[in-house]
mmCIF file of C-alpha atoms in Angstrom:
data_model
loop_
_atom_site.group_PDB
_atom_site.id
_atom_site.type_symbol
_atom_site.label_atom_id
_atom_site.label_comp_id
_atom_site.label_asym_id
_atom_site.label_seq_id
_atom_site.Cartn_x
_atom_site.Cartn_y
_atom_site.Cartn_z
ATOM 1 C CA MET A 1 92.519 116.840 111.448
ATOM 2 C CA SER A 2 94.239 113.597 112.172
ATOM 3 C CA ILE A 3 97.791 112.340 112.114
ATOM 4 C CA VAL A 4 97.888 108.711 111.046
ATOM 5 C CA ARG A 5 100.667 106.256 110.294
ATOM 6 C CA ARG A 6 99.836 103.781 107.581
ATOM 7 C CA SER A 7 101.621 101.604 105.091
ATOM 8 C CA ASN A 8 100.796 101.883 101.423
ATOM 9 C CA VAL A 9 102.393 101.542 98.025
ATOM 10 C CA PHE A 10 104.211 104.750 97.181
ATOM 11 C CA ASP A 11 105.635 105.975 93.902
ATOM 12 C CA PRO A 12 108.972 107.655 94.791
ATOM 13 C CA PHE A 13 108.985 109.384 91.401
ATOM 14 C CA ALA A 14 105.526 110.975 91.721
ATOM 15 C CA ASP A 15 106.908 114.499 92.230
ATOM 16 C CA LEU A 16 109.430 114.058 89.400
ATOM 17 C CA TRP A 17 106.809 113.470 86.724
ATOM 18 C CA ALA A 18 104.810 116.642 87.250
ATOM 19 C CA ASP A 19 102.749 117.855 84.324
ATOM 20 C CA PRO A 20 104.725 120.682 82.635
ATOM 21 C CA PHE A 21 101.451 122.329 81.600
ATOM 22 C CA ASP A 22 99.966 122.258 85.117
ATOM 23 C CA THR A 23 100.689 125.956 85.758
ATOM 24 C CA PHE A 24 99.222 126.910 82.392
ATOM 25 C CA ARG A 25 96.046 124.910 83.089
ATOM 26 C CA SER A 26 95.523 126.672 86.411
ATOM 27 C CA ILE A 27 95.782 130.035 84.622
ATOM 28 C CA VAL A 28 93.439 129.019 81.795
ATOM 29 C CA PRO A 29 91.335 126.186 83.286
ATOM 30 C CA ALA A 30 88.899 125.975 80.360
ATOM 31 C CA ILE A 31 91.662 124.596 78.123
ATOM 32 C CA SER A 32 92.360 121.692 80.494
ATOM 33 C CA GLY A 33 89.015 120.134 79.604
ATOM 34 C CA GLY A 34 88.480 119.154 83.242
ATOM 35 C CA ASN A 35 86.323 120.669 85.904
ATOM 36 C CA ASN A 36 87.478 124.312 85.945
ATOM 37 C CA GLU A 37 86.177 124.840 89.467
ATOM 38 C CA THR A 38 88.601 122.292 90.894
ATOM 39 C CA ALA A 39 91.580 122.921 88.622
ATOM 40 C CA ALA A 40 93.318 125.454 90.875
ATOM 41 C CA PHE A 41 92.820 123.517 94.132
ATOM 42 C CA ALA A 42 93.595 120.024 92.858
ATOM 43 C CA ASN A 43 97.301 120.310 93.727
ATOM 44 C CA ALA A 44 97.704 122.421 96.842
ATOM 45 C CA ARG A 45 100.999 124.295 96.836
ATOM 46 C CA MET A 46 103.210 123.719 99.864
ATOM 47 C CA ASP A 47 106.384 125.248 101.242
ATOM 48 C CA TRP A 48 109.040 123.085 102.914
ATOM 49 C CA LYS A 49 111.774 124.698 104.956
ATOM 50 C CA GLU A 50 114.433 123.122 107.116
ATOM 51 C CA THR A 51 115.495 124.719 110.374
ATOM 52 C CA PRO A 52 118.224 123.407 112.691
ATOM 53 C CA GLU A 53 115.493 121.751 114.802
ATOM 54 C CA ALA A 54 112.825 120.612 112.314
ATOM 55 C CA HIS A 55 111.392 120.312 108.822
ATOM 56 C CA VAL A 56 108.414 122.694 108.525
ATOM 57 C CA PHE A 57 105.720 122.356 105.854
ATOM 58 C CA LYS A 58 103.127 125.082 105.208
ATOM 59 C CA ALA A 59 100.091 125.191 102.947
ATOM 60 C CA ASP A 60 97.477 127.883 102.459
ATOM 61 C CA LEU A 61 94.092 126.179 102.816
ATOM 62 C CA PRO A 62 91.539 128.988 103.177
ATOM 63 C CA GLY A 63 88.027 127.785 103.879
ATOM 64 C CA VAL A 64 89.129 124.250 104.755
ATOM 65 C CA LYS A 65 88.157 122.925 108.179
ATOM 66 C CA LYS A 66 90.577 120.795 110.176
ATOM 67 C CA GLU A 67 88.163 117.878 109.864
ATOM 68 C CA GLU A 68 88.633 118.036 106.075
ATOM 69 C CA VAL A 69 92.441 117.649 106.252
ATOM 70 C CA LYS A 70 94.499 114.495 106.900
ATOM 71 C CA VAL A 71 98.190 114.424 107.759
ATOM 72 C CA GLU A 72 99.716 110.953 107.612
ATOM 73 C CA VAL A 73 103.089 109.214 107.583
ATOM 74 C CA GLU A 74 103.196 106.286 105.158
ATOM 75 C CA ASP A 75 105.890 103.628 104.806
ATOM 76 C CA GLY A 76 107.803 105.088 107.736
ATOM 77 C CA ASN A 77 109.132 108.201 105.986
ATOM 78 C CA VAL A 78 106.569 109.631 103.542
ATOM 79 C CA LEU A 79 104.563 112.624 104.731
ATOM 80 C CA VAL A 80 101.113 112.733 103.093
ATOM 81 C CA VAL A 81 98.868 115.797 103.332
ATOM 82 C CA SER A 82 95.414 115.383 101.809
ATOM 83 C CA GLY A 83 91.958 116.836 102.055
ATOM 84 C CA GLU A 84 89.020 118.350 100.288
ATOM 85 C CA ARG A 85 87.323 121.711 100.094
ATOM 86 C CA THR A 86 83.651 121.149 99.403
ATOM 87 C CA LYS A 87 81.788 123.203 96.851
ATOM 88 C CA GLU A 88 79.318 125.753 98.201
ATOM 89 C CA LYS A 89 75.709 124.637 97.863
ATOM 90 C CA GLU A 90 73.794 126.467 95.190
ATOM 91 C CA ASP A 91 70.320 127.877 95.685
ATOM 92 C CA ARG A 92 68.076 128.085 92.615
ATOM 93 C CA ASN A 93 67.220 131.684 93.517
ATOM 94 C CA ASP A 94 70.866 132.769 93.551
ATOM 95 C CA LYS A 95 72.389 134.496 90.538
ATOM 96 C CA TRP A 96 76.149 133.949 90.374
ATOM 97 C CA HIS A 97 78.193 136.673 88.676
ATOM 98 C CA ARG A 98 81.606 135.112 89.175
ATOM 99 C CA VAL A 99 83.019 131.899 90.670
ATOM 100 C CA GLU A 100 86.776 132.138 91.293
ATOM 101 C CA ARG A 101 87.293 130.193 94.509
ATOM 102 C CA SER A 102 88.358 126.640 93.861
ATOM 103 C CA SER A 103 87.159 123.430 95.434
ATOM 104 C CA GLY A 104 88.003 119.754 95.240
ATOM 105 C CA LYS A 105 90.431 117.175 96.571
ATOM 106 C CA PHE A 106 94.160 117.577 97.007
ATOM 107 C CA VAL A 107 97.033 115.342 98.040
ATOM 108 C CA ARG A 108 100.758 116.004 98.434
ATOM 109 C CA ARG A 109 103.503 113.511 99.313
ATOM 110 C CA PHE A 110 107.015 114.239 100.565
ATOM 111 C CA ARG A 111 109.757 111.698 101.230
ATOM 112 C CA LEU A 112 111.269 112.737 104.551
ATOM 113 C CA PRO A 113 115.023 112.621 105.161
ATOM 114 C CA GLU A 114 116.602 110.078 107.501
ATOM 115 C CA ASP A 115 116.911 112.582 110.362
ATOM 116 C CA ALA A 116 113.116 113.078 110.597
ATOM 117 C CA LYS A 117 111.464 111.993 113.861
ATOM 118 C CA VAL A 118 108.224 110.721 112.315
ATOM 119 C CA GLU A 119 106.886 109.629 115.724
ATOM 120 C CA GLU A 120 106.781 113.287 116.825
ATOM 121 C CA VAL A 121 105.039 114.963 113.850
ATOM 122 C CA LYS A 122 102.746 117.823 114.853
ATOM 123 C CA ALA A 123 100.169 119.628 112.702
ATOM 124 C CA GLY A 124 98.035 122.716 113.218
ATOM 125 C CA LEU A 125 95.562 124.706 111.146
ATOM 126 C CA GLU A 126 95.301 128.368 112.066
ATOM 127 C CA ASN A 127 93.818 131.214 110.016
ATOM 128 C CA GLY A 128 93.675 129.011 106.919
ATOM 129 C CA VAL A 129 97.357 128.000 107.074
ATOM 130 C CA LEU A 130 98.270 124.371 107.718
ATOM 131 C CA THR A 131 101.636 123.970 109.457
ATOM 132 C CA VAL A 132 103.199 120.520 109.798
ATOM 133 C CA THR A 133 106.347 120.289 111.929
ATOM 134 C CA VAL A 134 108.599 117.240 111.732
ATOM 135 C CA PRO A 135 111.338 117.402 114.408
ATOM 136 C CA LYS A 136 114.853 116.380 113.448
ATOM 137 C CA ALA A 137 116.955 113.836 115.321
ATOM 138 C CA GLU A 138 120.232 115.096 116.677
ATOM 139 C CA VAL A 139 123.036 114.295 114.309
ATOM 140 C CA LYS A 140 125.701 112.375 116.160
ATOM 141 C CA LYS A 141 129.105 113.660 115.249
ATOM 142 C CA PRO A 142 131.511 110.878 114.419
ATOM 143 C CA GLU A 143 133.940 110.154 117.196
ATOM 144 C CA VAL A 144 137.512 110.774 116.124
ATOM 145 C CA LYS A 145 140.196 108.755 117.828
ATOM 146 C CA ALA A 146 143.823 109.707 117.249
ATOM 147 C CA ILE A 147 146.074 106.773 116.532
ATOM 148 C CA GLU A 148 149.701 106.979 117.623
ATOM 149 C CA ILE A 149 152.117 106.079 114.904
ATOM 150 C CA SER A 150 154.964 103.883 116.065
ATOM 151 C CA GLY A 151 158.428 103.725 114.634
#
Protein backbone atom coordinates (compact mmCIF):
# COMPACT_ATOMS: atom_id res chain seq x y z
CA MET A 1 0.00 0.00 0.00
CA SER A 2 1.26 3.44 -0.77
CA ILE A 3 0.23 6.96 0.09
CA VAL A 4 0.96 9.29 -2.81
CA ARG A 5 0.26 12.94 -3.49
CA ARG A 6 -0.41 13.72 -7.12
CA SER A 7 -2.17 16.33 -9.17
CA ASN A 8 -4.82 15.29 -11.65
CA VAL A 9 -8.02 16.52 -13.21
CA PHE A 10 -10.90 15.81 -10.85
CA ASP A 11 -14.63 15.92 -11.43
CA PRO A 12 -16.12 17.45 -8.24
CA PHE A 13 -19.56 16.15 -9.24
CA ALA A 14 -18.51 12.50 -9.69
CA ASP A 15 -20.27 11.34 -6.50
CA LEU A 16 -23.39 13.38 -7.33
CA TRP A 17 -24.09 11.58 -10.59
CA ALA A 18 -24.22 8.05 -9.22
CA ASP A 19 -26.16 5.52 -11.25
CA PRO A 20 -29.60 5.12 -9.58
CA PHE A 21 -29.72 1.49 -10.73
CA ASP A 22 -26.29 0.62 -9.31
CA THR A 23 -27.74 -1.15 -6.25
CA PHE A 24 -30.17 -3.10 -8.42
CA ARG A 25 -27.36 -4.21 -10.76
CA SER A 26 -25.30 -5.53 -7.85
CA ILE A 27 -28.31 -7.59 -6.72
CA VAL A 28 -29.06 -8.91 -10.21
CA PRO A 29 -25.73 -8.62 -12.07
CA ALA A 30 -26.87 -10.54 -15.16
CA ILE A 31 -29.21 -7.67 -16.10
CA SER A 32 -26.37 -5.14 -16.13
CA GLY A 33 -24.93 -6.76 -19.24
CA GLY A 34 -21.41 -6.32 -17.87
CA ASN A 35 -19.05 -8.77 -16.30
CA ASN A 36 -21.14 -10.22 -13.43
CA GLU A 37 -18.05 -11.33 -11.55
CA THR A 38 -16.85 -7.76 -11.12
CA ALA A 39 -20.20 -6.02 -10.71
CA ALA A 40 -20.31 -6.17 -6.91
CA PHE A 41 -16.68 -5.11 -6.35
CA ALA A 42 -16.46 -2.36 -8.96
CA ASN A 43 -17.51 0.35 -6.49
CA ALA A 44 -16.18 -0.50 -3.05
CA ARG A 45 -18.45 0.83 -0.31
CA MET A 46 -16.77 3.08 2.24
CA ASP A 47 -17.74 4.62 5.56
CA TRP A 48 -16.62 8.14 6.49
CA LYS A 49 -16.92 9.33 10.06
CA GLU A 50 -15.68 12.51 11.67
CA THR A 51 -14.29 12.50 15.18
CA PRO A 52 -13.08 15.58 17.08
CA GLU A 53 -9.50 14.67 16.05
CA ALA A 54 -9.79 13.20 12.53
CA HIS A 55 -11.78 12.08 9.51
CA VAL A 56 -11.78 8.26 9.41
CA PHE A 57 -12.56 6.24 6.27
CA LYS A 58 -13.15 2.47 6.36
CA ALA A 59 -13.65 -0.06 3.59
CA ASP A 60 -14.10 -3.82 3.74
CA LEU A 61 -11.60 -5.30 1.28
CA PRO A 62 -11.45 -9.03 2.06
CA GLY A 63 -8.85 -10.91 0.07
CA VAL A 64 -7.07 -7.75 -1.08
CA LYS A 65 -3.37 -7.44 -0.26
CA LYS A 66 -1.91 -4.10 0.78
CA GLU A 67 0.18 -4.10 -2.39
CA GLU A 68 -3.06 -4.07 -4.41
CA VAL A 69 -4.40 -0.90 -2.73
CA LYS A 70 -3.39 2.74 -3.34
CA VAL A 71 -4.28 5.66 -1.10
CA GLU A 72 -3.52 9.04 -2.65
CA VAL A 73 -4.23 12.74 -2.16
CA GLU A 74 -4.88 14.54 -5.44
CA ASP A 75 -5.14 18.29 -6.05
CA GLY A 76 -4.32 19.00 -2.42
CA ASN A 77 -7.65 17.92 -0.92
CA VAL A 78 -9.09 14.89 -2.74
CA LEU A 79 -8.62 11.51 -1.08
CA VAL A 80 -8.46 8.70 -3.66
CA VAL A 81 -8.66 5.03 -2.65
CA SER A 82 -8.17 2.56 -5.49
CA GLY A 83 -7.12 -1.01 -6.06
CA GLU A 84 -7.91 -4.34 -7.60
CA ARG A 85 -8.82 -7.80 -6.41
CA THR A 86 -7.52 -10.29 -8.93
CA LYS A 87 -9.62 -13.19 -10.10
CA GLU A 88 -8.63 -16.63 -8.84
CA LYS A 89 -6.83 -18.71 -11.46
CA GLU A 90 -8.91 -21.51 -12.87
CA ASP A 91 -7.64 -25.04 -13.32
CA ARG A 92 -9.17 -27.08 -16.15
CA ASN A 93 -9.69 -29.99 -13.74
CA ASP A 94 -11.72 -27.88 -11.31
CA LYS A 95 -15.51 -28.01 -11.36
CA TRP A 96 -17.03 -24.79 -10.02
CA HIS A 97 -20.45 -25.07 -8.39
CA ARG A 98 -20.85 -21.42 -7.44
CA VAL A 99 -18.86 -18.19 -7.87
CA GLU A 100 -20.11 -15.43 -5.55
CA ARG A 101 -16.95 -13.59 -4.54
CA SER A 102 -16.34 -10.54 -6.67
CA SER A 103 -13.16 -9.31 -8.28
CA GLY A 104 -12.05 -6.32 -10.31
CA LYS A 105 -10.92 -2.73 -9.96
CA PHE A 106 -12.37 -0.11 -7.67
CA VAL A 107 -11.81 3.59 -7.07
CA ARG A 108 -13.41 6.04 -4.65
CA ARG A 109 -12.80 9.80 -4.37
CA PHE A 110 -13.67 12.10 -1.47
CA ARG A 111 -13.21 15.87 -1.36
CA LEU A 112 -11.72 16.57 2.06
CA PRO A 113 -12.81 19.56 4.15
CA GLU A 114 -10.53 22.54 4.74
CA ASP A 115 -9.53 21.35 8.22
CA ALA A 116 -7.92 18.14 6.88
CA LYS A 117 -4.17 17.77 7.43
CA VAL A 118 -3.41 16.00 4.14
CA GLU A 119 0.33 15.89 4.92
CA GLU A 120 -0.39 13.53 7.85
CA VAL A 121 -2.71 10.94 6.24
CA LYS A 122 -2.20 7.42 7.57
CA ALA A 123 -3.57 4.16 6.15
CA GLY A 124 -3.61 0.58 7.40
CA LEU A 125 -5.04 -2.72 6.20
CA GLU A 126 -5.83 -5.20 8.94
CA ASN A 127 -8.06 -8.28 8.76
CA GLY A 128 -9.45 -7.18 5.40
CA VAL A 129 -10.48 -3.70 6.60
CA LEU A 130 -8.76 -0.64 5.16
CA THR A 131 -8.68 2.30 7.57
CA VAL A 132 -7.55 5.73 6.36
CA THR A 133 -7.14 8.42 9.02
CA VAL A 134 -6.92 12.08 8.05
CA PRO A 135 -6.08 14.25 11.11
CA LYS A 136 -7.90 17.53 11.54
CA ALA A 137 -6.22 20.89 12.09
CA GLU A 138 -7.13 22.68 15.28
CA VAL A 139 -9.85 25.19 14.64
CA LYS A 140 -8.70 28.57 15.84
CA LYS A 141 -11.46 30.31 17.70
CA PRO A 142 -11.92 33.88 16.58
CA GLU A 143 -10.47 36.37 18.99
CA VAL A 144 -13.14 38.65 20.42
CA LYS A 145 -12.07 42.10 21.47
CA ALA A 146 -14.52 44.24 23.43
CA ILE A 147 -14.75 47.79 22.22
CA GLU A 148 -15.56 50.51 24.74
CA ILE A 149 -18.34 52.77 23.64
CA SER A 150 -17.69 56.42 24.33
CA GLY A 151 -20.24 59.09 24.99
